[in-house]
Amino acid sequence: MINSLRVRLTLWYVLLLAITLALFSAAIYFAVRSALYETLDDSLEDRANLAESLIRMDDGFVPNDEIAIPGDPLEGENFTRIYNGDGELIFDNSGDLGVPESESAIARALLPRCDGCSHNSNTRHEDIGQGMRVLTQRVDGELGGFEAVRVVEVGLSEGDLHDTLNILFWTIVIAYPLALIGATAGVIFLAGRALSPIDRMTQVARRITAEDLGQRIGGPQSNDEVGRLARTFDEMIARLDDAFQRQRQFTADASHELRTPLTAIKGQTEVALQRERDTAGYQEVLRTVNAEVDRMIRLVASLLALARADSGEIPLSRENVALNELVGDAAEQIGPIAAEKQVTVEVDAPQPVRLSADQDLILQLLLNLLDNAVKYSPPGGTVRASVSTRDGQAEVRIADEGPGIAQEHQDRIFDRFYRADSARTRADGGAGLGLSISRWIVERHGGTIAVESTPGHGAAFIVRLPLS
Ligand code: ADP
C-alpha cells in the first residue's frame, strides 16, 4: 500500500489538511470567544457607568435609601449592587440569582488610593460562578461634605455567550471530520485521475517487446508533468519502433544485395562447369566472377562502415584540412573513370578554405559525390565541383548534367539502400549506400547535405561544413 504514490500523496495531504484545519478551527474558536467576552465586558462597563451616574447628585452621593437603579426587563440575567465605604451592601437588585458577593474584589476596590497602585484600578471582570460575569468599580465622591467611597458591582449573565460558543464548538467538531473525509475522497479521486497515465504506462511497458512495439499509451493527454511524461514515453516507443523497423529493413536489404552477386557467381560457375572450355572461356567466366566479387567487397565495406558509424566506433581524427585542395585531389582520383565515360570534371576552388575535419572521411565524401556525378552524367557531359565560403560555413557544390532526381526521391536518396531508379543504377553496381555514408560523414562533422535538382537538367549536391 505504502508503495503506491497515490496512497502516499493522499496520506500526506490528509495529514497536512488535518493539522491546518485544526489550527484554523482553534484560531476561529478563540477569536470568537475573545470577541464575545470583549462585547460582554463593554456592556458591563456601560452598566457600571450608568449605575455610577445614578448614585451621584450634583453635590455628592445620593443617600442610601434614595438609590434607585431602574429594573431591567431581562430580569434574572443581570444585577446591580452598591456598597458603602465600609463594604456594607446598601443596594442590591440581584433578587434570587444567588450570586455570592465578591468580597475580595470589594476589599481591593476599597483599599486607600495611591498613585500607580494596581489594586484599586477601577475595573475587574471576574467570573464568580452562577454563569455571571461581574465588574466591580470604585466610585469616589462626597457625602455631607466629607469624602466618601462607593463600590458599584454589576453582573451580566454569560448564558448567551456560552450558548454561542457551544454552537460554534459543536459545529467545528462535526464539520472537521466531515471536511476531512470529503477532502480525502476528493484527493483519492484526483490523485487517481492524475496518476492513471502512469499505471497505463507501466502496463504498456510490460506488454512491449522487440516484436511488438506498436503499443502506445495514447488517449487525450494533459499538458502537466504526467501528460508530458506519457507523450515523451509514446514518442520514445515510436522512435524505438522506427529504429527496429529500419534495422529489420536494413538486414533484409543487405541480404538481398548480397544474394544478387552470389546468384550471378553461382550461375556463371555452373554454366562454366557444364562442359569443358578453352582458356579464353574460363578467363571470361573468371572476369565476371571477379567483377561480382568486387561488387560484394564494395558492398561489405559500405555495410561495415555504416555498422561502425551506427555503433559510434569511428572516432574523428580532426586535423587542419585545406578543403579546396582536397576537392582537387578527389577530382584527380576520379579522373580515369570520368575519362572512360568521356565526362569532364571542372574544379572551381580559387580561395583557400580551411576546416578542422577528418581528412580521410571528407575525401571519401567527395569521392562518393563525384563518383555519382560522373556515373549519372551523359557522355560528353561536365561535372562542376566548386568550393566557397558562406555565412561562416564552407560550401562544396558538385553539379552534373545527368538526368537529375525527381522531387519525390530527393528526400529519400540519403536513406540506406534507396535508389531513385533501381533498374538504371543496379547495372552500375550501386547498392544505394553511398549517399547514406556521405550524410553520416557530413553530420558527424556538424554540417548539412542537400540536393537541388530539376529532372532532366542535372543534379547538384551541396555540402555545408563549419569552418575551423
Ligand atoms: P548508389 O550507389 O546507388 O549510387 P547512392 O546512395 O550514392 O547509391 O545514391 C542513391 C540514389 O540517388 C541513386 O541510386 C540514384 O538514384 C540517386 N542519385 C545519386 N546521385 C545522383 C546524381 N548525381 N544524379 C542522379 N541521381 C543520383
PDB file of C-alpha atoms in Angstrom, residues 257 295 299 302 375 416-419 425-426 429-434:
ATOM      1  CA  GLU A 257      22.035  -7.095 -52.095  1.00  0.00           C
ATOM      2  CA  ARG A 295      30.887  -5.549 -56.070  1.00  0.00           C
ATOM      3  CA  LEU A 299      29.072  -3.625 -50.524  1.00  0.00           C
ATOM      4  CA  SER A 302      29.991   0.028 -47.051  1.00  0.00           C
ATOM      5  CA  LYS A 375      28.155   7.854 -63.042  1.00  0.00           C
ATOM      6  CA  ARG A 416      20.102   3.296 -46.861  1.00  0.00           C
ATOM      7  CA  PHE A 417      19.631   1.089 -49.929  1.00  0.00           C
ATOM      8  CA  TYR A 418      17.407   3.684 -51.538  1.00  0.00           C
ATOM      9  CA  ARG A 419      17.730   4.058 -55.269  1.00  0.00           C
ATOM     10  CA  THR A 425      21.627   2.059 -61.148  1.00  0.00           C
ATOM     11  CA  ARG A 426      21.903  -1.652 -60.478  1.00  0.00           C
ATOM     12  CA  GLY A 429      26.757  -1.641 -59.307  1.00  0.00           C
ATOM     13  CA  GLY A 430      25.412   0.909 -56.822  1.00  0.00           C
ATOM     14  CA  ALA A 431      23.675  -0.529 -53.756  1.00  0.00           C
ATOM     15  CA  GLY A 432      22.204   2.760 -52.572  1.00  0.00           C
ATOM     16  CA  LEU A 433      24.562   3.126 -49.604  1.00  0.00           C
ATOM     17  CA  GLY A 434      26.935   5.834 -50.910  1.00  0.00           C
TER      18      GLY A 434
END
